[in-house]
Amino acid sequence: MEVIFISGVFMSFFIVLLLLTKKNKSLPDKILTAWIVVIGLHLLGFYYNQAGFWEKYPHLIGLTAPIPLFHGPLLYLYCLYALRSEDNFRAVDYLHFIPGIAAYLYMSRFFFFYTAEEKILVDKGLTDDFNIFSTLLLVLILISGITYSILSYRITIRYKRKIKNRFSYSEGISLKWLRYCIVSIGLIFLSAIVVFGLRDVLNVDFPFNPEYIFYSILIILIFYIGYFGIKHENIFINSPVLENEK
């Protein structure tokens, strides 16, 4: 499993490198780059946690906790601007990132004012500090993931004709891959709801770490994005066929 996680992290940042070296990047390219960075950091944080890295370096505990709040907004904005000709965010688009930023701001006292020993106690649930916040954060993450998955999929339905005109090339590439990404993200958060519901509400004792379920889906997703992008190249290099809508 360790090799799989390392491979997922490597693929994430390899895709980021390909996107960063793409010339004349559009706004969707930039959003996709940010999203893949978030995925890479998310996977890296979970891997380090499972490897006991946080126990060795407790000052880093919690750094990736609010990161899942950025998956939904980035996916949604990528779908939205893939169908538009604008090259800049609207002011309202930044509101999608408020929950994630607010979570980091709230945790700032934990990051900067808690000792290493106190952080370990919080991480192991041996103190009441941040217990309510942790529960609220988890609920918000699950709601955010499901909500943005639904909104993103509705965009692909609403603008089906525009998607076909903008993303269908002479070689027959369609946006089915984007729908697969949306469904994958939805499955990740849906499986998380089931796992946490069974484990924390019904006290079901899993014979394995159930978090591997949704992190495995996330790894499959990143390899799928990499496979599709490398195979068809249109994601990672400029395509003379793809033009902004007027």
Short mmCIF file of C-alpha atoms in Angstrom, two decimals:
data_model
loop_
_atom_site.label_atom_id
_atom_site.label_comp_id
_atom_site.label_asym_id
_atom_site.label_seq_id
_atom_site.Cartn_x
_atom_site.Cartn_y
_atom_site.Cartn_z
CA MET A 1 0.00 0.00 0.00
CA GLU A 2 2.91 2.31 0.71
CA VAL A 3 4.12 2.03 -2.88
CA ILE A 4 0.64 2.84 -4.18
CA PHE A 5 0.41 6.01 -2.11
CA ILE A 6 3.90 7.14 -3.10
CA SER A 7 2.99 6.49 -6.74
CA GLY A 8 -0.19 8.54 -6.36
CA VAL A 9 1.74 11.46 -4.86
CA PHE A 10 4.39 11.23 -7.59
CA MET A 11 1.75 11.15 -10.34
CA SER A 12 0.03 14.20 -8.82
CA PHE A 13 3.11 16.36 -8.94
CA PHE A 14 4.13 14.96 -12.33
CA ILE A 15 0.79 16.15 -13.71
CA VAL A 16 1.35 19.53 -12.03
CA LEU A 17 4.74 19.77 -13.75
CA LEU A 18 3.17 19.03 -17.14
CA LEU A 19 0.50 21.67 -16.58
CA LEU A 20 3.01 24.27 -15.38
CA THR A 21 5.13 23.79 -18.50
CA LYS A 22 2.12 24.17 -20.80
CA LYS A 23 2.29 27.40 -22.78
CA ASN A 24 -0.54 29.92 -22.88
CA LYS A 25 -2.39 28.31 -19.99
CA SER A 26 -6.09 29.07 -19.83
CA LEU A 27 -7.98 29.70 -16.59
CA PRO A 28 -9.26 26.08 -16.49
CA ASP A 29 -5.63 24.92 -16.82
CA LYS A 30 -4.69 27.01 -13.78
CA ILE A 31 -7.65 25.74 -11.78
CA LEU A 32 -6.82 22.15 -12.67
CA THR A 33 -3.21 22.73 -11.62
CA ALA A 34 -4.34 24.05 -8.23
CA TRP A 35 -6.70 21.11 -7.79
CA ILE A 36 -4.03 18.52 -8.58
CA VAL A 37 -1.70 20.23 -6.06
CA VAL A 38 -4.46 19.92 -3.46
CA ILE A 39 -4.89 16.22 -4.31
CA GLY A 40 -1.13 15.64 -4.05
CA LEU A 41 -0.91 17.38 -0.66
CA HIS A 42 -3.97 15.50 0.56
CA LEU A 43 -2.47 12.14 -0.37
CA LEU A 44 0.93 13.12 1.04
CA GLY A 45 -0.62 14.19 4.34
CA PHE A 46 -2.52 10.91 4.73
CA TYR A 47 0.56 8.88 3.82
CA TYR A 48 2.74 10.71 6.34
CA ASN A 49 0.07 10.25 8.99
CA GLN A 50 -0.11 6.51 8.37
CA ALA A 51 3.68 6.28 8.35
CA GLY A 52 3.90 7.88 11.80
CA PHE A 53 5.45 11.07 10.44
CA TRP A 54 3.20 13.28 12.57
CA GLU A 55 4.38 11.55 15.76
CA LYS A 56 7.97 12.22 14.81
CA TYR A 57 7.25 15.83 13.82
CA PRO A 58 4.14 16.79 15.87
CA HIS A 59 4.37 20.47 14.92
CA LEU A 60 3.05 19.45 11.51
CA ILE A 61 -0.09 17.80 12.89
CA GLY A 62 -3.28 19.15 11.35
CA LEU A 63 -1.69 20.99 8.45
CA THR A 64 -3.74 19.08 5.88
CA ALA A 65 -6.95 18.71 7.93
CA PRO A 66 -8.99 21.41 6.10
CA ILE A 67 -7.58 20.55 2.65
CA PRO A 68 -10.62 18.44 1.58
CA LEU A 69 -12.69 21.64 1.70
CA PHE A 70 -10.89 22.79 -1.46
CA HIS A 71 -11.68 19.73 -3.62
CA GLY A 72 -15.28 20.65 -4.32
CA PRO A 73 -14.79 24.35 -5.12
CA LEU A 74 -11.86 23.68 -7.46
CA LEU A 75 -13.70 20.91 -9.30
CA TYR A 76 -16.81 23.09 -9.63
CA LEU A 77 -14.89 26.14 -10.87
CA TYR A 78 -12.95 24.01 -13.33
CA CYS A 79 -16.20 22.70 -14.82
CA LEU A 80 -17.71 26.19 -14.82
CA TYR A 81 -14.86 27.97 -16.59
CA ALA A 82 -14.24 25.12 -19.01
CA LEU A 83 -17.50 26.29 -20.56
CA ARG A 84 -16.80 30.00 -20.53
CA SER A 85 -14.54 32.38 -22.38
CA GLU A 86 -13.56 34.47 -19.33
CA ASP A 87 -9.93 34.40 -18.32
CA ASN A 88 -10.41 35.75 -14.80
CA PHE A 89 -12.36 34.83 -11.70
CA ARG A 90 -15.43 36.82 -10.79
CA ALA A 91 -15.41 38.30 -7.29
CA VAL A 92 -18.14 35.88 -6.21
CA ASP A 93 -15.97 32.87 -7.12
CA TYR A 94 -13.60 33.55 -4.25
CA LEU A 95 -16.45 32.98 -1.80
CA HIS A 96 -16.18 29.24 -2.48
CA PHE A 97 -12.86 29.16 -0.64
CA ILE A 98 -14.09 30.90 2.53
CA PRO A 99 -14.83 27.66 4.47
CA GLY A 100 -11.33 26.29 3.87
CA ILE A 101 -9.62 29.58 4.67
CA ALA A 102 -11.80 30.05 7.78
CA ALA A 103 -10.88 26.56 8.99
CA TYR A 104 -7.16 27.34 8.67
CA LEU A 105 -7.62 30.68 10.44
CA TYR A 106 -9.47 28.99 13.30
CA MET A 107 -6.69 26.40 13.59
CA SER A 108 -3.97 29.07 13.62
CA ARG A 109 -3.81 29.08 17.41
CA PHE A 110 -3.32 25.31 17.29
CA PHE A 111 -0.52 25.67 14.75
CA PHE A 112 1.33 28.52 16.46
CA PHE A 113 0.55 28.37 20.17
CA TYR A 114 0.22 24.69 21.08
CA THR A 115 3.28 22.76 22.20
CA ALA A 116 4.27 19.51 20.51
CA GLU A 117 2.93 17.54 23.47
CA GLU A 118 -0.41 19.37 23.37
CA LYS A 119 -0.75 18.74 19.64
CA ILE A 120 -0.21 15.02 20.16
CA LEU A 121 -2.91 14.94 22.84
CA VAL A 122 -5.34 16.74 20.51
CA ASP A 123 -4.46 14.41 17.63
CA LYS A 124 -5.12 11.33 19.75
CA GLY A 125 -8.36 12.77 21.11
CA LEU A 126 -7.08 12.78 24.69
CA THR A 127 -8.26 16.34 25.32
CA ASP A 128 -11.51 18.19 24.67
CA ASP A 129 -9.72 20.91 22.71
CA PHE A 130 -10.95 21.11 19.11
CA ASN A 131 -13.32 18.14 19.57
CA ILE A 132 -16.38 20.13 18.53
CA PHE A 133 -14.42 21.85 15.76
CA SER A 134 -13.16 18.49 14.44
CA THR A 135 -16.70 17.13 14.26
CA LEU A 136 -18.02 20.27 12.57
CA LEU A 137 -15.08 20.24 10.14
CA LEU A 138 -15.78 16.63 9.18
CA VAL A 139 -19.48 17.32 8.62
CA LEU A 140 -18.68 20.43 6.57
CA ILE A 141 -16.16 18.50 4.45
CA LEU A 142 -18.69 15.76 3.67
CA ILE A 143 -21.47 18.23 2.84
CA SER A 144 -19.10 20.30 0.70
CA GLY A 145 -17.86 17.29 -1.26
CA ILE A 146 -21.32 15.93 -2.05
CA THR A 147 -22.82 19.36 -2.82
CA TYR A 148 -20.08 20.44 -5.21
CA SER A 149 -20.12 17.05 -6.95
CA ILE A 150 -23.83 17.48 -7.64
CA LEU A 151 -23.39 21.09 -8.79
CA SER A 152 -20.49 20.12 -11.07
CA TYR A 153 -22.44 17.28 -12.65
CA ARG A 154 -25.42 19.56 -13.21
CA ILE A 155 -23.14 21.89 -15.16
CA THR A 156 -22.17 19.10 -17.55
CA ILE A 157 -25.85 18.29 -18.08
CA ARG A 158 -26.97 21.89 -18.48
CA TYR A 159 -24.25 22.73 -20.95
CA LYS A 160 -24.04 19.41 -22.75
CA ARG A 161 -24.14 21.03 -26.18
CA LYS A 162 -21.51 23.61 -25.25
CA ILE A 163 -19.29 20.91 -23.79
CA LYS A 164 -19.51 18.98 -27.04
CA ASN A 165 -18.67 22.03 -29.13
CA ARG A 166 -15.79 23.09 -26.92
CA PHE A 167 -14.17 19.80 -26.03
CA SER A 168 -14.90 17.43 -28.88
CA TYR A 169 -11.96 17.14 -31.21
CA SER A 170 -11.47 15.52 -34.59
CA GLU A 171 -10.02 12.46 -32.86
CA GLY A 172 -13.26 11.98 -30.95
CA ILE A 173 -12.32 13.06 -27.42
CA SER A 174 -15.33 13.98 -25.28
CA LEU A 175 -15.90 15.24 -21.78
CA LYS A 176 -16.86 11.83 -20.46
CA TRP A 177 -13.57 11.85 -18.59
CA LEU A 178 -14.64 14.98 -16.71
CA ARG A 179 -17.87 13.31 -15.68
CA TYR A 180 -15.84 10.35 -14.45
CA CYS A 181 -13.81 12.77 -12.32
CA ILE A 182 -16.97 14.28 -10.87
CA VAL A 183 -18.48 10.87 -10.11
CA SER A 184 -15.19 9.75 -8.53
CA ILE A 185 -15.13 12.74 -6.20
CA GLY A 186 -18.77 12.10 -5.34
CA LEU A 187 -17.97 8.45 -4.56
CA ILE A 188 -15.06 9.49 -2.34
CA PHE A 189 -17.26 11.68 -0.14
CA LEU A 190 -20.20 9.26 -0.27
CA SER A 191 -17.99 6.38 0.87
CA ALA A 192 -16.58 8.64 3.60
CA ILE A 193 -20.12 9.29 4.86
CA VAL A 194 -20.80 5.54 4.97
CA VAL A 195 -17.49 4.75 6.66
CA PHE A 196 -17.72 7.45 9.32
CA GLY A 197 -21.38 6.67 9.90
CA LEU A 198 -20.67 2.99 10.48
CA ARG A 199 -17.51 3.55 12.50
CA ASP A 200 -18.35 6.61 14.61
CA VAL A 201 -22.14 6.37 14.90
CA LEU A 202 -22.87 2.64 14.84
CA ASN A 203 -19.46 1.68 16.33
CA VAL A 204 -18.73 -0.88 13.63
CA ASP A 205 -15.24 -2.33 14.06
CA PHE A 206 -13.55 -2.64 10.66
CA PRO A 207 -10.82 -5.30 10.30
CA PHE A 208 -8.79 -2.78 8.27
CA ASN A 209 -8.36 0.98 8.08
CA PRO A 210 -11.57 1.98 6.22
CA GLU A 211 -10.03 5.32 5.18
CA TYR A 212 -8.05 3.37 2.60
CA ILE A 213 -11.32 3.00 0.67
CA PHE A 214 -11.77 6.65 -0.29
CA TYR A 215 -8.06 7.38 -0.53
CA SER A 216 -7.75 4.48 -2.97
CA ILE A 217 -10.49 6.05 -5.10
CA LEU A 218 -8.57 9.34 -4.99
CA ILE A 219 -5.41 7.57 -6.19
CA ILE A 220 -7.33 5.89 -9.01
CA LEU A 221 -8.71 9.30 -9.98
CA ILE A 222 -5.28 10.93 -10.18
CA PHE A 223 -3.95 8.07 -12.31
CA TYR A 224 -6.99 8.35 -14.55
CA ILE A 225 -6.42 12.07 -15.05
CA GLY A 226 -2.76 11.37 -15.79
CA TYR A 227 -3.58 8.53 -18.18
CA PHE A 228 -6.19 10.52 -20.07
CA GLY A 229 -4.04 13.64 -20.23
CA ILE A 230 -0.93 11.82 -21.41
CA LYS A 231 -2.83 9.66 -23.92
CA HIS A 232 -4.72 12.52 -25.53
CA GLU A 233 -2.28 15.31 -24.64
CA ASN A 234 -4.89 18.05 -25.09
CA ILE A 235 -4.92 18.66 -21.33
CA PHE A 236 -1.16 19.11 -21.09
CA ILE A 237 -0.23 20.81 -24.37
CA ASN A 238 -1.83 23.45 -26.53
CA SER A 239 -4.37 22.25 -29.02
CA PRO A 240 -4.98 24.34 -32.13
CA VAL A 241 -8.49 22.86 -32.35
CA LEU A 242 -9.58 24.11 -28.94
CA GLU A 243 -10.63 27.74 -29.00
CA ASN A 244 -12.44 29.94 -26.53
CA GLU A 245 -16.10 30.52 -27.17
CA LYS A 246 -17.00 34.02 -28.22
#
